[in-house]
């Protein structure tokens, strides 16, 4: 586990005053079993201390949510034994390159001022969205965001929902600026797919949660790209129109908060989110309103045990909260 040495120093520094809560022993045991966690003797107490800290945060937050203070609830998910710094290092990985913005493959989204948008959109109901995937301990959310948007556009064009290979992007798209498990972004992935002549299917090039040598096979291409379209930055109305009229859209957000790490359900609202410091890419698959609270329906790549079966409903129409409309795009097929 990363950053153990740092945590060990902290544990030693506070060892005289810090003690484990024995009343949580059974919960700790059940949580480890449920999340298949195994630790060395040296790591066990370090993880337990972090877990107990997060447990208190979840308990306090949820009591307040039950009283109407918050619009969402937290949970002791598989990330509950990580500090926020460890979590960011392990799970973030969105890096934007300004060079791609000037590329001839880039198009700008053209809005229709006369269009009447539906109140609710969910592209899962139309067959555009593959099941939730899991990126593991590789900061490759950018690859899952890219394949998700392309899977939707390929379905729109062909009527076939094909799961596409994130590992193909992790291993091979460095030629267009992405950095595998270090990070990347959707537009560069779309450029790679165009000039590579396509992207392989998930079945032919399965995910490995690590950087490996490029093994692209032109005989197992699942989809192709002719370019990509960027949506006006920081404009939620433009993003809403794109989601409603185009399909699932690649987006990036600021996910560097314990509230996101431990999100369980409800309409996520984090007032300390940044509009510009984006660190994680996801897929906007719809939007709606719940009890007067506008939200974006967003697919993550952390498995179905996180959030609402792998999804999060993020606050919509609150000044581009968490930067969800700052860097949104989709591929052309």
Short mmCIF file of C-alpha atoms in Angstrom, two decimals:
data_model
loop_
_atom_site.label_atom_id
_atom_site.label_comp_id
_atom_site.label_asym_id
_atom_site.label_seq_id
_atom_site.Cartn_x
_atom_site.Cartn_y
_atom_site.Cartn_z
CA UNK A 1 0.00 0.00 0.00
CA UNK A 2 1.34 3.43 -0.92
CA UNK A 3 2.55 5.97 1.66
CA UNK A 4 2.85 3.40 4.46
CA UNK A 5 6.14 4.92 5.63
CA UNK A 6 4.56 8.35 6.01
CA UNK A 7 1.65 6.94 7.95
CA UNK A 8 4.00 4.89 10.10
CA UNK A 9 5.79 8.05 11.18
CA UNK A 10 2.49 9.65 12.08
CA UNK A 11 1.42 6.59 14.04
CA UNK A 12 4.66 6.62 16.03
CA UNK A 13 4.35 10.34 16.68
CA UNK A 14 0.89 9.97 18.15
CA UNK A 15 1.27 6.51 19.66
CA UNK A 16 1.17 7.87 23.22
CA UNK A 17 -2.25 9.44 22.79
CA UNK A 18 -3.91 7.48 19.98
CA UNK A 19 -5.68 4.18 20.70
CA UNK A 20 -7.90 1.97 18.59
CA UNK A 21 -11.61 1.87 19.39
CA UNK A 22 -12.20 -1.72 20.50
CA UNK A 23 -15.96 -1.28 20.10
CA UNK A 24 -15.34 -1.21 16.33
CA UNK A 25 -13.43 -4.49 16.22
CA UNK A 26 -16.33 -6.49 14.77
CA UNK A 27 -17.14 -3.80 12.20
CA UNK A 28 -13.48 -3.67 11.16
CA UNK A 29 -13.39 -7.44 10.73
CA UNK A 30 -16.60 -7.47 8.67
CA UNK A 31 -15.40 -4.56 6.51
CA UNK A 32 -12.12 -6.31 5.73
CA UNK A 33 -13.95 -9.51 4.80
CA UNK A 34 -16.48 -7.67 2.64
CA UNK A 35 -13.75 -5.82 0.75
CA UNK A 36 -11.22 -8.68 0.64
CA UNK A 37 -8.59 -6.66 2.51
CA UNK A 38 -5.41 -8.34 3.72
CA UNK A 39 -2.66 -6.49 5.59
CA UNK A 40 0.74 -7.25 6.98
CA UNK A 41 1.18 -6.98 10.75
CA UNK A 42 3.03 -3.71 10.29
CA UNK A 43 0.25 -2.23 8.18
CA UNK A 44 -2.81 -3.44 10.07
CA UNK A 45 -2.96 -0.73 12.76
CA UNK A 46 -2.00 2.00 10.30
CA UNK A 47 -4.94 1.11 8.07
CA UNK A 48 -7.22 0.71 11.08
CA UNK A 49 -6.44 4.25 12.28
CA UNK A 50 -7.32 5.71 8.88
CA UNK A 51 -10.43 3.54 8.68
CA UNK A 52 -11.64 4.71 12.10
CA UNK A 53 -11.11 8.34 11.11
CA UNK A 54 -13.19 7.83 7.98
CA UNK A 55 -15.79 5.92 9.98
CA UNK A 56 -16.33 8.97 12.19
CA UNK A 57 -16.58 11.24 9.15
CA UNK A 58 -19.19 8.97 7.56
CA UNK A 59 -21.21 8.68 10.76
CA UNK A 60 -21.24 12.44 11.39
CA UNK A 61 -22.04 13.30 7.78
CA UNK A 62 -24.88 10.79 7.52
CA UNK A 63 -26.48 11.96 10.75
CA UNK A 64 -26.48 15.47 9.29
CA UNK A 65 -27.81 14.17 5.95
CA UNK A 66 -30.66 12.42 7.78
CA UNK A 67 -31.53 15.82 9.26
CA UNK A 68 -31.51 17.50 5.85
CA UNK A 69 -28.16 19.27 6.14
CA UNK A 70 -26.72 17.38 3.14
CA UNK A 71 -28.29 16.05 -0.06
CA UNK A 72 -26.18 12.88 -0.19
CA UNK A 73 -24.85 10.12 2.05
CA UNK A 74 -21.43 8.54 2.52
CA UNK A 75 -20.46 4.91 3.03
CA UNK A 76 -17.57 2.77 4.26
CA UNK A 77 -16.63 1.54 0.79
CA UNK A 78 -13.44 -0.16 -0.39
CA UNK A 79 -11.53 3.14 -0.17
CA UNK A 80 -12.29 3.70 3.52
CA UNK A 81 -8.80 2.61 4.64
CA UNK A 82 -7.12 5.36 2.58
CA UNK A 83 -6.29 8.92 3.54
CA UNK A 84 -7.48 11.51 1.06
CA UNK A 85 -3.88 12.02 -0.11
CA UNK A 86 -3.42 8.31 -0.79
CA UNK A 87 -6.78 8.19 -2.52
CA UNK A 88 -5.92 11.08 -4.85
CA UNK A 89 -2.56 9.53 -5.73
CA UNK A 90 -4.11 6.14 -6.40
CA UNK A 91 -7.30 7.06 -8.27
CA UNK A 92 -6.84 10.40 -10.05
CA UNK A 93 -5.13 10.72 -13.42
CA UNK A 94 -6.62 13.36 -15.68
CA UNK A 95 -4.06 15.50 -17.52
CA UNK A 96 -5.08 17.96 -20.21
CA UNK A 97 -2.72 18.89 -23.04
CA UNK A 98 -3.18 22.31 -24.58
CA UNK A 99 -1.62 21.17 -27.86
CA UNK A 100 -4.65 19.03 -28.69
CA UNK A 101 -6.88 22.11 -28.56
CA UNK A 102 -5.30 23.43 -31.75
CA UNK A 103 -5.49 20.16 -33.64
CA UNK A 104 -7.39 20.00 -36.93
CA UNK A 105 -9.37 17.01 -35.65
CA UNK A 106 -11.04 19.19 -33.04
CA UNK A 107 -14.54 20.54 -33.67
CA UNK A 108 -16.67 22.81 -31.52
CA UNK A 109 -20.16 21.86 -30.43
CA UNK A 110 -22.81 23.84 -32.29
CA UNK A 111 -25.83 24.65 -30.18
CA UNK A 112 -29.44 24.83 -31.37
CA UNK A 113 -31.06 27.84 -29.69
CA UNK A 114 -34.54 26.60 -30.60
CA UNK A 115 -34.20 23.09 -29.20
CA UNK A 116 -36.46 22.05 -26.32
CA UNK A 117 -34.58 19.70 -24.04
CA UNK A 118 -36.25 16.88 -22.12
CA UNK A 119 -36.42 17.19 -18.34
CA UNK A 120 -34.74 13.81 -17.86
CA UNK A 121 -32.21 11.85 -19.92
CA UNK A 122 -30.73 8.42 -19.21
CA UNK A 123 -28.85 6.82 -22.11
CA UNK A 124 -28.69 3.51 -20.27
CA UNK A 125 -32.36 3.06 -21.13
CA UNK A 126 -31.54 3.41 -24.85
CA UNK A 127 -28.76 0.82 -24.90
CA UNK A 128 -25.86 3.28 -25.24
CA UNK A 129 -23.98 2.33 -22.06
CA UNK A 130 -21.94 -0.76 -21.19
CA UNK A 131 -21.89 -2.13 -17.61
CA UNK A 132 -19.77 -0.35 -14.99
CA UNK A 133 -16.08 -1.28 -15.22
CA UNK A 134 -13.24 -1.18 -12.70
CA UNK A 135 -9.95 0.64 -13.27
CA UNK A 136 -8.19 -0.81 -10.22
CA UNK A 137 -5.05 0.89 -8.91
CA UNK A 138 -4.19 2.40 -12.28
CA UNK A 139 -5.05 6.07 -12.77
CA UNK A 140 -6.75 5.34 -16.08
CA UNK A 141 -10.16 6.92 -15.56
CA UNK A 142 -9.44 8.96 -18.70
CA UNK A 143 -9.37 5.74 -20.75
CA UNK A 144 -12.71 4.53 -19.35
CA UNK A 145 -14.28 7.93 -19.97
CA UNK A 146 -13.04 7.81 -23.58
CA UNK A 147 -14.24 4.30 -24.33
CA UNK A 148 -17.59 5.05 -22.69
CA UNK A 149 -18.30 7.98 -24.96
CA UNK A 150 -17.13 6.08 -28.04
CA UNK A 151 -19.18 3.02 -27.09
CA UNK A 152 -22.25 5.26 -27.10
CA UNK A 153 -21.47 6.90 -30.44
CA UNK A 154 -20.62 3.57 -32.03
CA UNK A 155 -23.96 2.21 -30.83
CA UNK A 156 -25.74 5.24 -32.28
CA UNK A 157 -24.08 4.65 -35.65
CA UNK A 158 -24.35 0.86 -35.85
CA UNK A 159 -26.99 -0.28 -33.37
CA UNK A 160 -24.37 -2.52 -31.73
CA UNK A 161 -23.07 -1.95 -28.20
CA UNK A 162 -19.44 -3.07 -28.21
CA UNK A 163 -17.31 -2.90 -25.07
CA UNK A 164 -14.01 -1.28 -26.05
CA UNK A 165 -10.49 -1.80 -24.72
CA UNK A 166 -9.19 0.65 -22.11
CA UNK A 167 -5.96 -1.37 -21.99
CA UNK A 168 -5.41 -0.58 -25.67
CA UNK A 169 -5.46 3.12 -24.78
CA UNK A 170 -3.31 2.69 -21.66
CA UNK A 171 -0.62 0.77 -23.55
CA UNK A 172 -0.63 2.47 -26.93
CA UNK A 173 -1.84 6.11 -26.89
CA UNK A 174 1.36 7.61 -25.51
CA UNK A 175 2.14 8.74 -29.05
CA UNK A 176 -0.67 11.27 -28.65
CA UNK A 177 0.22 12.55 -25.19
CA UNK A 178 -1.38 10.08 -22.79
CA UNK A 179 0.71 8.48 -20.05
CA UNK A 180 -0.96 5.19 -19.26
CA UNK A 181 -1.42 4.66 -15.54
CA UNK A 182 0.11 8.07 -14.83
CA UNK A 183 -2.78 9.83 -16.57
CA UNK A 184 -4.25 11.14 -19.79
CA UNK A 185 -7.37 12.69 -21.31
CA UNK A 186 -10.17 11.90 -23.72
CA UNK A 187 -9.34 14.15 -26.68
CA UNK A 188 -5.87 12.65 -26.94
CA UNK A 189 -7.41 9.18 -26.77
CA UNK A 190 -9.80 10.06 -29.61
CA UNK A 191 -6.87 11.35 -31.69
CA UNK A 192 -4.96 8.14 -31.13
CA UNK A 193 -7.92 6.01 -32.17
CA UNK A 194 -8.35 8.03 -35.37
CA UNK A 195 -4.73 7.79 -36.49
CA UNK A 196 -4.36 4.22 -35.28
CA UNK A 197 -7.24 3.07 -37.46
CA UNK A 198 -9.44 2.09 -34.52
CA UNK A 199 -9.50 0.63 -31.02
CA UNK A 200 -9.67 -3.04 -30.13
CA UNK A 201 -12.60 -4.68 -28.39
CA UNK A 202 -12.50 -5.37 -24.66
CA UNK A 203 -12.73 -9.12 -25.33
CA UNK A 204 -9.69 -9.12 -27.61
CA UNK A 205 -7.56 -6.80 -25.45
CA UNK A 206 -8.77 -7.15 -21.83
CA UNK A 207 -7.99 -4.74 -19.03
CA UNK A 208 -4.95 -5.45 -16.81
CA UNK A 209 -4.81 -2.40 -14.49
CA UNK A 210 -1.16 -1.75 -15.38
CA UNK A 211 1.06 -0.34 -18.11
CA UNK A 212 2.24 -2.91 -20.63
CA UNK A 213 3.64 -3.02 -24.15
CA UNK A 214 1.26 -2.11 -26.97
CA UNK A 215 -0.45 -5.16 -28.46
CA UNK A 216 -3.02 -3.53 -30.76
CA UNK A 217 -4.44 -5.94 -33.32
CA UNK A 218 -6.01 -4.43 -36.43
CA UNK A 219 -8.12 -7.56 -36.96
CA UNK A 220 -10.04 -7.06 -33.70
CA UNK A 221 -11.02 -3.39 -34.00
CA UNK A 222 -14.30 -2.63 -32.27
CA UNK A 223 -14.82 1.02 -33.29
CA UNK A 224 -13.20 3.86 -35.23
CA UNK A 225 -13.08 7.65 -34.87
CA UNK A 226 -12.95 10.48 -37.44
CA UNK A 227 -12.40 13.36 -34.99
CA UNK A 228 -13.83 14.78 -31.79
CA UNK A 229 -16.00 17.64 -30.59
CA UNK A 230 -15.33 19.85 -27.57
CA UNK A 231 -18.22 21.47 -25.72
CA UNK A 232 -18.03 25.09 -24.64
CA UNK A 233 -16.01 25.14 -21.45
CA UNK A 234 -17.78 25.78 -18.13
CA UNK A 235 -21.18 26.00 -19.85
CA UNK A 236 -23.61 23.58 -18.21
CA UNK A 237 -26.40 24.53 -20.60
CA UNK A 238 -24.23 23.51 -23.55
CA UNK A 239 -23.32 20.27 -21.79
CA UNK A 240 -26.99 19.55 -21.11
CA UNK A 241 -27.82 20.02 -24.78
CA UNK A 242 -24.96 17.75 -25.81
CA UNK A 243 -25.96 15.03 -23.35
CA UNK A 244 -29.59 15.26 -24.50
CA UNK A 245 -28.91 15.29 -28.24
CA UNK A 246 -25.64 13.39 -28.73
CA UNK A 247 -25.35 10.69 -26.08
CA UNK A 248 -22.88 9.94 -23.26
CA UNK A 249 -20.22 12.64 -22.98
CA UNK A 250 -16.69 12.41 -21.60
CA UNK A 251 -16.24 14.82 -18.69
CA UNK A 252 -13.59 15.58 -16.07
CA UNK A 253 -14.02 16.75 -12.49
CA UNK A 254 -12.27 17.64 -9.26
CA UNK A 255 -12.61 14.42 -7.25
CA UNK A 256 -10.03 15.28 -4.58
CA UNK A 257 -12.38 15.25 -1.59
CA UNK A 258 -13.22 12.68 1.07
CA UNK A 259 -16.87 13.27 0.22
CA UNK A 260 -16.25 11.91 -3.29
CA UNK A 261 -14.00 9.11 -2.08
CA UNK A 262 -16.72 7.79 0.25
CA UNK A 263 -19.83 8.81 -1.73
CA UNK A 264 -22.67 6.32 -1.43
CA UNK A 265 -25.96 7.83 -2.65
CA UNK A 266 -27.93 11.03 -3.23
CA UNK A 267 -27.21 14.25 -5.14
CA UNK A 268 -23.55 15.03 -4.52
CA UNK A 269 -22.81 18.62 -3.51
CA UNK A 270 -19.27 19.63 -2.55
CA UNK A 271 -18.93 23.43 -2.12
CA UNK A 272 -15.13 23.19 -1.96
CA UNK A 273 -14.85 21.63 -5.41
CA UNK A 274 -12.73 23.40 -8.02
CA UNK A 275 -13.91 24.28 -11.54
CA UNK A 276 -10.39 24.20 -12.97
CA UNK A 277 -8.25 21.74 -10.99
CA UNK A 278 -9.59 18.58 -12.59
CA UNK A 279 -8.13 15.20 -11.66
CA UNK A 280 -10.52 12.45 -12.75
CA UNK A 281 -12.43 11.66 -15.95
CA UNK A 282 -15.91 10.12 -16.00
CA UNK A 283 -18.89 9.72 -18.34
CA UNK A 284 -22.03 11.85 -18.21
CA UNK A 285 -24.83 9.51 -19.32
CA UNK A 286 -27.83 11.68 -18.45
CA UNK A 287 -29.38 14.21 -16.12
CA UNK A 288 -32.53 14.85 -14.14
CA UNK A 289 -34.05 16.37 -11.03
CA UNK A 290 -34.66 14.75 -7.65
CA UNK A 291 -36.94 16.57 -5.18
CA UNK A 292 -36.05 19.90 -6.76
CA UNK A 293 -32.31 19.15 -6.95
CA UNK A 294 -30.92 19.15 -10.49
CA UNK A 295 -28.25 16.51 -11.10
CA UNK A 296 -25.96 14.98 -13.68
CA UNK A 297 -26.06 11.18 -13.96
CA UNK A 298 -22.41 10.14 -14.15
CA UNK A 299 -20.78 6.75 -14.70
CA UNK A 300 -17.55 6.10 -12.81
CA UNK A 301 -14.93 3.37 -13.31
CA UNK A 302 -14.50 2.18 -9.72
CA UNK A 303 -16.79 -0.84 -9.83
CA UNK A 304 -20.39 -1.28 -8.71
CA UNK A 305 -19.54 -1.26 -5.00
CA UNK A 306 -18.84 2.48 -5.14
CA UNK A 307 -21.68 5.02 -5.16
CA UNK A 308 -25.05 4.13 -6.66
CA UNK A 309 -24.02 0.85 -8.30
CA UNK A 310 -20.99 2.57 -9.82
CA UNK A 311 -22.76 5.86 -10.62
CA UNK A 312 -22.95 9.24 -8.95
CA UNK A 313 -25.55 11.96 -9.25
CA UNK A 314 -23.64 15.24 -9.25
CA UNK A 315 -25.14 18.67 -8.62
CA UNK A 316 -26.24 20.41 -11.82
CA UNK A 317 -26.80 24.13 -12.43
CA UNK A 318 -24.73 25.30 -9.46
CA UNK A 319 -21.99 27.28 -11.19
CA UNK A 320 -20.34 24.29 -12.86
CA UNK A 321 -19.67 22.58 -9.55
CA UNK A 322 -16.57 20.36 -9.53
CA UNK A 323 -15.82 21.54 -13.08
CA UNK A 324 -18.05 18.97 -14.74
CA UNK A 325 -18.60 21.22 -17.78
CA UNK A 326 -15.03 22.56 -17.95
CA UNK A 327 -13.56 19.89 -20.23
CA UNK A 328 -16.32 17.89 -21.94
CA UNK A 329 -16.09 16.20 -25.33
CA UNK A 330 -17.22 13.29 -27.47
CA UNK A 331 -15.82 11.42 -30.51
CA UNK A 332 -17.05 11.61 -34.08
CA UNK A 333 -17.60 8.28 -35.83
#
